[in-house]
Amino acid sequence: MNIYREIILDLYRNPLNFGSIANADVVLSETNQLCGDTLNLFFKFKNNKIDLIKFNGEGCAISIASASILTEMLKNKFKNELSTITSQNILDELGINPGPTRFRCATLGLEALKKII
Amino acid sequence: MFDIQKIRANFPILNRSVNNKQLIYFDNAATSQLPRVVIDTISNYYTTYNSNIHRGIHTLSSESTIQYELARQKVANFIHAKSADEIIFTRNATEGINLIAQSWLAPNIKPKDEIILTIMEHHSNIVPWVLLNKKYNKSSGVYLGDKIKINFLPLTTDRALDINKLDKLLTKHPKLVSLTHLSNVLGTINPIQEIIKKCHEASALVCVDASQSIAHLPINVQDLDCDFLVLSGHKMFGPSGIGAIYVKKRILEKMIPFLGGGEMVKDVSLDYIMFNELPYRFEAGTPNIAGAIGLGAAIDFLNSLDRTEIIKYENKLNKYLLKKSSAIDAVHIYSPLNPNLNAPIMAFNVGDIHSHDLASILDKEGIAIRSGHHCAKPLITTFKTSSVARASLTFYNTFDEIDKFILAIQKAKRLFRI
């Protein structure tokens, strides 16, 4: 399977929800020690629900595309729903199986998210 | 005459395919491949005389002891040490540097001491020194600060060691200068002989990390006059899990043991321990016997090659690799572009393709390269990027493989619409 599908490359060049939130309620960061990739997730909550979500960082196409998908999936989620997203959900959305060596690239955002759950 | 096909025929792994393509192995700076003779030597050890060394009376033990000690002699001869007693087997170069840090530097440390490392070091030549440098409160474990000063020699704008700055750092009379002979990221060969001379004039001892250079250049520790030298078997066509260090005898005699256990003692009673002789004092526990014997076989293999021809061939490979790669738009090369002599190791990036993505795409073409920070973060940081790709070649690689590598780079560019 080609992991460099059109969707991955599109999201790498034009990531969704890319940026930061100056007055964020929560900021989560995660790094991939293997390659030095970094990812920051910014949350703004309203009535226990995600009102605004952004991410930024540096990483490969797989990690940037995955973070785009993750932030899309998190939009409008209640705080207690944050743990419902799995790595498989993200991979299904991207339509790839990254294999063991690239799995961590695809789940860097989820690793960051674990810190709030 | 340098016959590349004859050389390649020694390496069975080069025949395998990856993703239905013939393997192109450009990750030799991480681990080099083993010639058949090394694999057979290890297999023969396990098949016919597997046994523990030194104290056994029986035939098998006698045979393995002879072969293990012969391997030590081969390492000594290969780097032109005066005596095999100056060679200690370790797991790898990393363990070798840890041994030197703990057995030589730690007991000799005095406040206000300084040591010098360089920005281009592998983490294995940074962390062991930093680890022993930390001072902690014995009861609370609170970090109290550093014991000594560790200075880092910077690079010039063309990414060579800044020798002028070394002169300045040496005026503080550091205890030790520990540096790589050949950069694992850039392929740069450092003027090690000149550096060692300067350091000795300032009464500093010198530790040479020969992990990379040992696979590319002849090394003579007596000519270099280095005080310590470390190497790893798996980067010089030997097995993994075996390495060696060289220490000048007069220094080794004063070093305290690194690890305690069997083999490193002559006598043990409940109230005293008598250490074994050199070099056994530094080899606690049953060592990697098969690994040492395999390393000896790798050295025999290297000795069977014309190393002058190898250097010439690798230099041609390097020039071809740099020429072809730099001709591609969007390829950014961090290694020196016009070196007189460099190992064929090229650090590079392609446009905004992350090095991990590039490595994945090349892997689909059967090409193995490395990506990331290459355990040399202080160096990578100077490139103002978080990760780089690295193609590291050796004498069994070919010009044809470089052509295929170039085609794969162009394919990656098309995929990423660069």
PDB file of N, CA and C in Angstrom, chain B residues 317-355:
ATOM      1  N   LEU B 317      33.576   7.385  -5.483  1.00  0.00           N
ATOM      2  CA  LEU B 317      32.146   7.207  -5.186  1.00  0.00           C
ATOM      3  C   LEU B 317      31.583   8.483  -4.570  1.00  0.00           C
ATOM      4  N   ASN B 318      32.335   9.031  -3.601  1.00  0.00           N
ATOM      5  CA  ASN B 318      31.876  10.223  -2.889  1.00  0.00           C
ATOM      6  C   ASN B 318      31.718  11.402  -3.839  1.00  0.00           C
ATOM      7  N   LYS B 319      32.707  11.591  -4.712  1.00  0.00           N
ATOM      8  CA  LYS B 319      32.646  12.718  -5.650  1.00  0.00           C
ATOM      9  C   LYS B 319      31.477  12.563  -6.613  1.00  0.00           C
ATOM     10  N   TYR B 320      31.238  11.324  -7.057  1.00  0.00           N
ATOM     11  CA  TYR B 320      30.136  11.051  -7.978  1.00  0.00           C
ATOM     12  C   TYR B 320      28.786  11.298  -7.282  1.00  0.00           C
ATOM     13  N   LEU B 321      28.692  10.812  -6.045  1.00  0.00           N
ATOM     14  CA  LEU B 321      27.467  10.988  -5.261  1.00  0.00           C
ATOM     15  C   LEU B 321      27.150  12.478  -5.066  1.00  0.00           C
ATOM     16  N   LEU B 322      28.182  13.244  -4.716  1.00  0.00           N
ATOM     17  CA  LEU B 322      27.990  14.683  -4.475  1.00  0.00           C
ATOM     18  C   LEU B 322      27.642  15.405  -5.769  1.00  0.00           C
ATOM     19  N   LYS B 323      28.329  15.029  -6.859  1.00  0.00           N
ATOM     20  CA  LYS B 323      28.102  15.692  -8.147  1.00  0.00           C
ATOM     21  C   LYS B 323      26.675  15.443  -8.623  1.00  0.00           C
ATOM     22  N   LYS B 324      26.267  14.180  -8.610  1.00  0.00           N
ATOM     23  CA  LYS B 324      24.929  13.816  -9.097  1.00  0.00           C
ATOM     24  C   LYS B 324      23.834  14.414  -8.206  1.00  0.00           C
ATOM     25  N   SER B 325      24.065  14.376  -6.896  1.00  0.00           N
ATOM     26  CA  SER B 325      23.031  14.850  -5.969  1.00  0.00           C
ATOM     27  C   SER B 325      22.893  16.362  -6.028  1.00  0.00           C
ATOM     28  N   SER B 326      24.050  17.062  -6.101  1.00  0.00           N
ATOM     29  CA  SER B 326      23.973  18.526  -6.083  1.00  0.00           C
ATOM     30  C   SER B 326      23.424  19.069  -7.398  1.00  0.00           C
ATOM     31  N   ALA B 327      23.395  18.224  -8.440  1.00  0.00           N
ATOM     32  CA  ALA B 327      22.841  18.672  -9.725  1.00  0.00           C
ATOM     33  C   ALA B 327      21.311  18.685  -9.708  1.00  0.00           C
ATOM     34  N   ILE B 328      20.715  18.066  -8.690  1.00  0.00           N
ATOM     35  CA  ILE B 328      19.245  18.040  -8.615  1.00  0.00           C
ATOM     36  C   ILE B 328      18.750  19.282  -7.884  1.00  0.00           C
ATOM     37  N   ASP B 329      17.814  19.981  -8.503  1.00  0.00           N
ATOM     38  CA  ASP B 329      17.193  21.136  -7.835  1.00  0.00           C
ATOM     39  C   ASP B 329      16.553  20.673  -6.538  1.00  0.00           C
ATOM     40  N   ALA B 330      16.601  21.499  -5.551  1.00  0.00           N
ATOM     41  CA  ALA B 330      15.926  21.251  -4.262  1.00  0.00           C
ATOM     42  C   ALA B 330      16.682  20.285  -3.357  1.00  0.00           C
ATOM     43  N   VAL B 331      17.785  19.701  -3.847  1.00  0.00           N
ATOM     44  CA  VAL B 331      18.586  18.876  -2.940  1.00  0.00           C
ATOM     45  C   VAL B 331      19.552  19.785  -2.199  1.00  0.00           C
ATOM     46  N   HIS B 332      19.467  19.737  -0.885  1.00  0.00           N
ATOM     47  CA  HIS B 332      20.357  20.556  -0.067  1.00  0.00           C
ATOM     48  C   HIS B 332      21.344  19.631   0.634  1.00  0.00           C
ATOM     49  N   ILE B 333      22.630  19.847   0.371  1.00  0.00           N
ATOM     50  CA  ILE B 333      23.655  18.966   0.936  1.00  0.00           C
ATOM     51  C   ILE B 333      24.382  19.677   2.071  1.00  0.00           C
ATOM     52  N   TYR B 334      24.485  19.001   3.208  1.00  0.00           N
ATOM     53  CA  TYR B 334      25.155  19.582   4.378  1.00  0.00           C
ATOM     54  C   TYR B 334      26.631  19.188   4.434  1.00  0.00           C
ATOM     55  N   SER B 335      26.981  18.062   3.816  1.00  0.00           N
ATOM     56  CA  SER B 335      28.377  17.621   3.808  1.00  0.00           C
ATOM     57  C   SER B 335      29.189  18.553   2.920  1.00  0.00           C
ATOM     58  N   PRO B 336      30.511  18.652   3.164  1.00  0.00           N
ATOM     59  CA  PRO B 336      31.342  19.511   2.310  1.00  0.00           C
ATOM     60  C   PRO B 336      31.219  19.077   0.841  1.00  0.00           C
ATOM     61  N   LEU B 337      31.082  20.070  -0.051  1.00  0.00           N
ATOM     62  CA  LEU B 337      30.812  19.742  -1.459  1.00  0.00           C
ATOM     63  C   LEU B 337      32.059  19.412  -2.272  1.00  0.00           C
ATOM     64  N   ASN B 338      33.168  20.020  -1.913  1.00  0.00           N
ATOM     65  CA  ASN B 338      34.382  19.773  -2.691  1.00  0.00           C
ATOM     66  C   ASN B 338      35.546  19.333  -1.807  1.00  0.00           C
ATOM     67  N   PRO B 339      35.375  18.237  -1.127  1.00  0.00           N
ATOM     68  CA  PRO B 339      36.455  17.829  -0.220  1.00  0.00           C
ATOM     69  C   PRO B 339      37.592  17.173  -1.003  1.00  0.00           C
ATOM     70  N   ASN B 340      38.818  17.371  -0.514  1.00  0.00           N
ATOM     71  CA  ASN B 340      39.927  16.619  -1.102  1.00  0.00           C
ATOM     72  C   ASN B 340      39.742  15.146  -0.801  1.00  0.00           C
ATOM     73  N   LEU B 341      39.442  14.913   0.455  1.00  0.00           N
ATOM     74  CA  LEU B 341      39.231  13.533   0.872  1.00  0.00           C
ATOM     75  C   LEU B 341      38.138  13.511   1.925  1.00  0.00           C
ATOM     76  N   ASN B 342      37.107  12.743   1.660  1.00  0.00           N
ATOM     77  CA  ASN B 342      36.002  12.579   2.584  1.00  0.00           C
ATOM     78  C   ASN B 342      35.555  11.141   2.498  1.00  0.00           C
ATOM     79  N   ALA B 343      34.971  10.627   3.556  1.00  0.00           N
ATOM     80  CA  ALA B 343      34.332   9.325   3.424  1.00  0.00           C
ATOM     81  C   ALA B 343      33.034   9.546   2.644  1.00  0.00           C
ATOM     82  N   PRO B 344      32.562   8.527   1.932  1.00  0.00           N
ATOM     83  CA  PRO B 344      31.329   8.708   1.146  1.00  0.00           C
ATOM     84  C   PRO B 344      30.083   8.716   2.025  1.00  0.00           C
ATOM     85  N   ILE B 345      29.978   9.736   2.849  1.00  0.00           N
ATOM     86  CA  ILE B 345      28.828   9.912   3.732  1.00  0.00           C
ATOM     87  C   ILE B 345      28.234  11.291   3.419  1.00  0.00           C
ATOM     88  N   MET B 346      26.964  11.308   3.004  1.00  0.00           N
ATOM     89  CA  MET B 346      26.354  12.574   2.593  1.00  0.00           C
ATOM     90  C   MET B 346      25.090  12.853   3.416  1.00  0.00           C
ATOM     91  N   ALA B 347      25.112  13.986   4.120  1.00  0.00           N
ATOM     92  CA  ALA B 347      23.925  14.451   4.837  1.00  0.00           C
ATOM     93  C   ALA B 347      23.187  15.410   3.917  1.00  0.00           C
ATOM     94  N   PHE B 348      21.880  15.225   3.776  1.00  0.00           N
ATOM     95  CA  PHE B 348      21.145  16.047   2.810  1.00  0.00           C
ATOM     96  C   PHE B 348      19.656  16.088   3.140  1.00  0.00           C
ATOM     97  N   ASN B 349      18.972  17.002   2.503  1.00  0.00           N
ATOM     98  CA  ASN B 349      17.515  17.042   2.528  1.00  0.00           C
ATOM     99  C   ASN B 349      17.036  17.359   1.120  1.00  0.00           C
ATOM    100  N   VAL B 350      15.790  17.004   0.836  1.00  0.00           N
ATOM    101  CA  VAL B 350      15.215  17.293  -0.484  1.00  0.00           C
ATOM    102  C   VAL B 350      13.993  18.180  -0.291  1.00  0.00           C
ATOM    103  N   GLY B 351      14.116  19.440  -0.703  1.00  0.00           N
ATOM    104  CA  GLY B 351      13.005  20.388  -0.575  1.00  0.00           C
ATOM    105  C   GLY B 351      12.447  20.371   0.833  1.00  0.00           C
ATOM    106  N   ASP B 352      11.107  20.349   0.920  1.00  0.00           N
ATOM    107  CA  ASP B 352      10.499  20.308   2.252  1.00  0.00           C
ATOM    108  C   ASP B 352      10.071  18.888   2.621  1.00  0.00           C
ATOM    109  N   ILE B 353      10.625  17.895   1.923  1.00  0.00           N
ATOM    110  CA  ILE B 353      10.298  16.501   2.272  1.00  0.00           C
ATOM    111  C   ILE B 353      11.019  16.169   3.577  1.00  0.00           C
ATOM    112  N   HIS B 354      10.258  15.742   4.558  1.00  0.00           N
ATOM    113  CA  HIS B 354      10.878  15.337   5.823  1.00  0.00           C
ATOM    114  C   HIS B 354      11.746  14.097   5.567  1.00  0.00           C
ATOM    115  N   SER B 355      12.885  14.025   6.253  1.00  0.00           N
ATOM    116  CA  SER B 355      13.815  12.936   5.971  1.00  0.00           C
ATOM    117  C   SER B 355      13.192  11.559   6.203  1.00  0.00           C
TER     118      SER B 355
END
